[in-house]
Structures are given as structure tokens and as C-alpha cells.
Short mmCIF file of C-alpha atoms in Angstrom, two decimals:
data_model
loop_
_atom_site.label_atom_id
_atom_site.label_comp_id
_atom_site.label_asym_id
_atom_site.label_seq_id
_atom_site.Cartn_x
_atom_site.Cartn_y
_atom_site.Cartn_z
CA UNK K 1 27.20 -11.35 -2.34
CA UNK K 2 27.71 -15.01 -3.51
CA UNK K 3 24.91 -17.59 -4.37
CA UNK K 4 23.58 -20.56 -2.07
CA UNK K 5 23.85 -24.40 -2.71
CA UNK K 6 22.23 -26.13 -5.90
CA UNK K 7 19.26 -27.17 -3.62
CA UNK K 8 18.27 -23.74 -2.99
CA UNK K 9 18.78 -22.67 -6.58
CA UNK K 10 16.96 -25.45 -8.14
CA UNK K 11 13.70 -25.09 -5.78
CA UNK K 12 13.74 -21.23 -6.23
CA UNK K 13 14.04 -21.74 -9.99
CA UNK K 14 10.63 -23.58 -9.66
CA UNK K 15 9.28 -21.17 -7.00
CA UNK K 16 10.14 -17.72 -8.36
CA UNK K 17 8.00 -17.72 -11.61
CA UNK K 18 5.02 -18.92 -9.56
CA UNK K 19 5.62 -16.01 -6.88
CA UNK K 20 5.97 -13.49 -9.60
CA UNK K 21 2.94 -14.55 -11.25
CA UNK K 22 0.91 -14.30 -8.24
CA UNK K 23 2.27 -10.65 -7.31
CA UNK K 24 1.56 -9.73 -11.04
CA UNK K 25 -1.78 -10.89 -10.58
CA UNK K 26 -2.62 -9.10 -7.43
CA UNK K 27 -1.14 -6.09 -8.87
CA UNK K 28 -3.07 -6.09 -12.13
CA UNK K 29 -6.47 -6.96 -10.31
CA UNK K 30 -6.13 -4.22 -7.76
CA UNK K 31 -9.35 -2.80 -8.70
CA UNK K 32 -11.26 -6.20 -8.77
CA UNK K 33 -10.19 -8.40 -6.08
CA UNK K 34 -8.57 -7.68 -2.53
CA UNK K 35 -5.07 -6.54 -2.91
CA UNK K 36 -3.59 -3.86 -5.02
CA UNK K 37 -0.27 -2.11 -5.68
CA UNK K 38 1.12 -2.51 -2.34
CA UNK K 39 0.25 -5.92 -1.61
CA UNK K 40 1.38 -7.41 -5.19
CA UNK K 41 4.48 -5.38 -4.98
CA UNK K 42 5.48 -6.95 -1.69
CA UNK K 43 4.99 -10.27 -3.03
CA UNK K 44 7.15 -9.49 -6.43
CA UNK K 45 9.68 -8.06 -4.03
CA UNK K 46 9.77 -11.39 -2.25
CA UNK K 47 10.32 -13.25 -5.40
CA UNK K 48 13.26 -10.91 -6.36
CA UNK K 49 14.88 -11.38 -2.84
CA UNK K 50 14.68 -14.91 -3.17
CA UNK K 51 16.40 -14.69 -6.55
CA UNK K 52 19.10 -12.32 -5.17
CA UNK K 53 19.70 -14.63 -2.10
CA UNK K 54 19.70 -17.85 -4.21
CA UNK K 55 21.81 -16.69 -7.01
CA UNK K 56 23.98 -14.00 -5.53
CA UNK K 57 23.65 -10.34 -6.20
CA UNK K 58 26.51 -7.89 -7.37
CA UNK K 59 26.06 -4.60 -5.73
CA UNK K 60 27.40 -2.38 -8.66
CA UNK K 61 26.36 1.22 -9.26
CA UNK K 62 24.41 -0.33 -12.53
CA UNK K 63 22.09 -2.48 -10.50
CA UNK K 64 21.22 0.08 -8.05
CA UNK K 65 20.69 2.61 -10.90
CA UNK K 66 18.32 -0.17 -12.46
CA UNK K 67 16.41 -0.36 -9.25
CA UNK K 68 16.13 3.36 -8.73
CA UNK K 69 15.28 3.76 -12.33
CA UNK K 70 12.23 1.36 -12.38
CA UNK K 71 11.02 2.78 -9.12
CA UNK K 72 11.12 6.43 -10.56
CA UNK K 73 9.23 4.93 -13.62
CA UNK K 74 6.54 3.90 -11.12
CA UNK K 75 6.34 7.08 -9.48
CA UNK K 76 6.48 9.09 -12.80
CA UNK K 77 3.36 6.93 -14.05
CA UNK K 78 1.42 7.64 -10.99
CA UNK K 79 2.42 11.42 -11.25
CA UNK K 80 1.38 11.69 -14.88
CA UNK K 81 -2.01 9.80 -14.73
CA UNK K 82 -2.64 12.20 -11.61
CA UNK K 83 -1.67 15.17 -14.01
CA UNK K 84 -4.00 14.09 -16.39
CA UNK K 85 -6.77 15.08 -14.00
CA UNK K 86 -5.30 18.54 -13.53
CA UNK K 87 -5.06 19.13 -17.32
CA UNK K 88 -8.65 18.06 -17.75
CA UNK K 89 -9.47 20.77 -15.14
CA UNK K 90 -7.73 23.46 -17.13
CA UNK K 91 -9.11 22.44 -20.47
CA UNK K 92 -12.67 21.52 -19.56
CA UNK K 93 -13.20 23.51 -16.33
CA UNK K 94 -14.25 20.46 -14.21
CA UNK K 95 -12.37 17.92 -12.09
CA UNK K 96 -9.15 18.47 -10.21
CA UNK K 97 -5.63 16.81 -9.44
CA UNK K 98 -5.93 13.03 -9.38
CA UNK K 99 -9.81 13.10 -10.23
CA UNK K 100 -10.86 10.73 -12.77
CA UNK K 101 -14.15 12.44 -14.05
CA UNK K 102 -14.22 12.27 -17.83
CA UNK K 103 -10.56 11.59 -18.26
CA UNK K 104 -10.16 7.86 -18.46
CA UNK K 105 -13.21 5.50 -19.54
CA UNK K 106 -14.77 3.60 -16.77
CA UNK K 107 -15.54 0.51 -18.90
CA UNK K 108 -17.45 -2.23 -17.82
CA UNK K 109 -17.21 -3.32 -14.06
CA UNK K 110 -15.40 -6.45 -13.60
CA UNK K 111 -13.33 -6.17 -16.85
CA UNK K 112 -9.45 -5.84 -16.33
CA UNK K 113 -9.40 -2.38 -18.25
CA UNK K 114 -11.91 -0.77 -16.27
CA UNK K 115 -12.12 1.61 -13.44
CA UNK K 116 -10.34 4.67 -15.16
CA UNK K 117 -7.12 5.39 -13.22
CA UNK K 118 -7.02 2.86 -10.55
CA UNK K 119 -5.28 0.48 -12.78
CA UNK K 120 -2.32 2.44 -13.95
CA UNK K 121 -2.18 3.67 -10.05
CA UNK K 122 -1.91 0.32 -8.88
CA UNK K 123 0.70 -0.71 -11.49
CA UNK K 124 2.64 2.27 -10.64
CA UNK K 125 2.48 1.54 -7.04
CA UNK K 126 3.21 -2.14 -7.48
CA UNK K 127 6.52 -0.89 -9.37
CA UNK K 128 7.39 1.48 -6.76
CA UNK K 129 6.94 -0.97 -3.67
CA UNK K 130 8.63 -3.86 -5.36
CA UNK K 131 11.75 -1.79 -6.11
CA UNK K 132 11.71 0.05 -2.84
CA UNK K 133 11.89 -3.34 -1.05
CA UNK K 134 14.66 -4.40 -3.26
CA UNK K 135 16.49 -1.32 -2.08
CA UNK K 136 16.05 -2.26 1.49
CA UNK K 137 17.47 -5.77 0.65
CA UNK K 138 20.38 -4.12 -1.08
CA UNK K 139 21.07 -2.13 1.89
CA UNK K 140 21.19 -5.44 4.18
CA UNK K 141 23.34 -6.91 1.80
CA UNK K 142 25.72 -3.90 1.87
CA UNK K 143 25.66 -3.99 5.67
CA UNK K 144 26.41 -7.80 5.74
CA UNK K 145 29.13 -7.45 3.18
CA UNK K 146 30.42 -4.59 5.37
CA UNK K 147 30.47 -6.70 8.40
CA UNK K 148 32.13 -9.60 6.71
CA UNK K 149 34.96 -7.27 5.58
CA UNK K 150 35.49 -5.86 9.07
CA UNK K 151 35.64 -9.48 10.28
CA UNK K 152 38.25 -10.40 7.86
CA UNK K 153 40.51 -7.27 8.70
CA UNK K 154 40.74 -8.36 12.48
CA UNK L 1 6.88 13.45 36.52
CA UNK L 2 3.46 13.83 38.19
CA UNK L 3 2.26 15.92 35.30
CA UNK L 4 3.52 13.59 32.92
CA UNK L 5 1.50 10.53 34.54
CA UNK L 6 -1.71 12.81 34.88
CA UNK L 7 -1.34 13.56 31.09
CA UNK L 8 -0.87 9.90 30.28
CA UNK L 9 -3.78 8.75 32.48
CA UNK L 10 -6.02 11.47 30.94
CA UNK L 11 -5.09 10.48 27.43
CA UNK L 12 -5.82 6.95 28.26
CA UNK L 13 -9.06 7.64 29.55
CA UNK L 14 -10.03 9.61 26.48
CA UNK L 15 -8.89 6.74 24.35
CA UNK L 16 -11.01 4.17 26.22
CA UNK L 17 -14.14 6.49 26.18
CA UNK L 18 -13.76 7.29 22.31
CA UNK L 19 -13.22 3.63 21.71
CA UNK L 20 -16.17 2.46 23.65
CA UNK L 21 -18.18 5.20 21.59
CA UNK L 22 -17.40 3.44 18.19
CA UNK L 23 -19.99 1.30 16.54
CA UNK L 24 -19.46 -2.31 17.49
CA UNK L 25 -17.52 -4.41 15.03
CA UNK L 26 -19.87 -5.73 12.17
CA UNK L 27 -22.81 -3.83 13.19
CA UNK L 28 -22.85 -1.91 9.98
CA UNK L 29 -23.90 1.55 11.81
CA UNK L 30 -20.84 3.24 10.38
CA UNK L 31 -21.63 6.59 8.49
CA UNK L 32 -18.81 5.93 6.10
CA UNK L 33 -20.15 2.59 4.96
CA UNK L 34 -23.18 4.50 4.22
CA UNK L 35 -21.56 6.89 2.07
CA UNK L 36 -19.16 4.83 0.14
CA UNK L 37 -20.70 1.57 -0.56
CA UNK L 38 -23.64 2.79 -2.81
CA UNK L 39 -21.44 5.45 -4.54
CA UNK L 40 -18.21 3.44 -5.37
CA UNK L 41 -19.07 1.51 -8.35
CA UNK L 42 -20.94 4.26 -9.98
CA UNK L 43 -18.07 6.82 -9.36
CA UNK L 44 -15.12 4.71 -10.45
CA UNK L 45 -16.40 1.64 -12.00
CA UNK L 46 -14.19 -0.44 -9.72
CA UNK L 47 -15.46 -3.59 -7.81
CA UNK L 48 -12.83 -3.30 -4.99
CA UNK L 49 -14.15 -0.60 -2.84
CA UNK L 50 -10.89 -0.46 -0.71
CA UNK L 51 -8.90 0.47 -3.63
CA UNK L 52 -11.55 2.91 -4.56
CA UNK L 53 -11.12 4.27 -1.20
CA UNK L 54 -7.34 4.43 -1.20
CA UNK L 55 -6.55 5.61 -4.63
CA UNK L 56 -9.75 7.71 -5.29
CA UNK L 57 -11.42 9.11 -2.39
CA UNK L 58 -8.22 9.40 -0.49
CA UNK L 59 -6.00 9.60 -3.38
CA UNK L 60 -3.95 12.63 -2.10
CA UNK L 61 -2.93 10.35 1.27
CA UNK L 62 -1.68 7.62 -0.77
CA UNK L 63 0.01 9.65 -3.23
CA UNK L 64 1.93 11.32 -0.20
CA UNK L 65 2.38 7.67 1.34
CA UNK L 66 4.11 6.59 -2.18
CA UNK L 67 6.28 9.50 -2.27
CA UNK L 68 7.69 9.07 1.30
CA UNK L 69 8.22 5.49 0.50
CA UNK L 70 10.27 6.41 -2.69
CA UNK L 71 12.17 9.01 -0.65
CA UNK L 72 12.98 6.86 2.25
CA UNK L 73 14.53 4.04 -0.23
CA UNK L 74 16.41 6.27 -2.10
CA UNK L 75 17.80 7.85 1.09
CA UNK L 76 18.84 4.42 2.62
CA UNK L 77 20.74 3.54 -0.56
CA UNK L 78 22.53 6.87 -0.74
CA UNK L 79 23.62 6.88 2.90
CA UNK L 80 25.16 3.20 2.48
CA UNK L 81 26.62 3.90 -0.85
CA UNK L 82 28.93 6.70 0.63
CA UNK L 83 29.98 4.17 3.31
CA UNK L 84 30.80 1.55 0.72
CA UNK L 85 33.14 3.91 -1.25
CA UNK L 86 35.15 4.99 1.76
#
């Protein structure tokens, strides 16, 4: 898909870093302030969508693989952190899958590196949701290009 | 048709009755509040009780939800990629 005019590109160049910082802030403070992985992930996806629409996006296999790879990384992070609880149950005899009891340190409440598993869960969910919505945007762009091609054929 | 209408009316009546039996909004009489609020900080060390419930007390639910989202996005891309190649 081709990009948009220079007005859209210039203003989105200003807005995209701000939106990305807001999304990262909400993701990384998921255990401290309202919000979390899903909410911050949608905001990051909004910034990436603005980038894709303003500057154009090429729908080759490499970009799709990149999106799917980051998405899988998020789910793998969640799965590994959840499996740490199961490993703890095997070794020490208490706890269970996804349970953080003596696995990750709780830390001081209110600090960024606190609350044990909640921070990696938020980050993984944020990656998963942001890239998931990017995949949806890719599907929409594909449909749009398909319609344009069909119109050109007629 | 009459049976479907009857079932719909009965379901609606149950919904109204159960909704009226809930504690009113903001009254603080919910049993879940009495369980989660005093324990959340001690159990998980997080200040945001909503995240605590979503990712710790009901973590399996959220894990399943994330997996469904993952599979849905992959499925959508797979479906439309084949159409693109044709």
C-alpha cells in the first residue's frame, strides 16, 4: 500500500513516538497503575497502524513473518514464566502452573521491578496484542488491495 | 414458535430477577471485594488489584484468552495469504 501526503507523514512523525511511549508506559506499569498488557498493546498497535497508513506498508512474507515472530515471542514469554511455577512445584513440592509463590521475588510494592510474574505477563501480553492487531490491519490492507486489483481488472 | 417465545420470556425473567438480586452499584457488599482487596498486596506485591485478579487469581482464564487471540490472528493471516497467491 502506498503512503499518504506529506502533511499526514509530518504530523504522524511527531505523534508516533508519543503514542509509543504512552503504550509502553501503560504496558510496563501494568502492575502499578490502571491498564496493563492488553490496553497498552492496543495503543502500541494504534501507533504502528498510523505508521503503516502514513508511510505505506509492503505486505511481503518477511513483514508478516516478523509480526508473527514477535507475537510468538510474547506468548512464549508468558508460557515460560508460567512454566517456572510448574518447575517450582516439581522441585520444591509446592505451588502450581502459573503460580508465583517463591519463584520470582515480590520486591517493594510500587517499584517497577516488583510483583513477581505480573510484569513479564504484562509485557508478553502487550507484544501479543500489539502484533495481533497489526495482523488484523494487514488483513484489512490485503482485502483493500484485492478490491483495488479487482476494480482495475474490470 | 410458542415454545421458543416461552423460553425467551423465562430466560428474560430469570435475568431480571438475578440482576435485581445483585448488590447495588458502589454499595461495597460484594463478597469478592472482601476476599481480594485485603489479600492482593500481600499475595502478589502489586498495587493494581485488577491486574492481580486478571493475571494471578484468574490466570488460566487470561492465558486461554491470549492463546485464542494468538490463534485468531494467525488464522486470519493464513486464510488471506492463500487468496493473495492465487
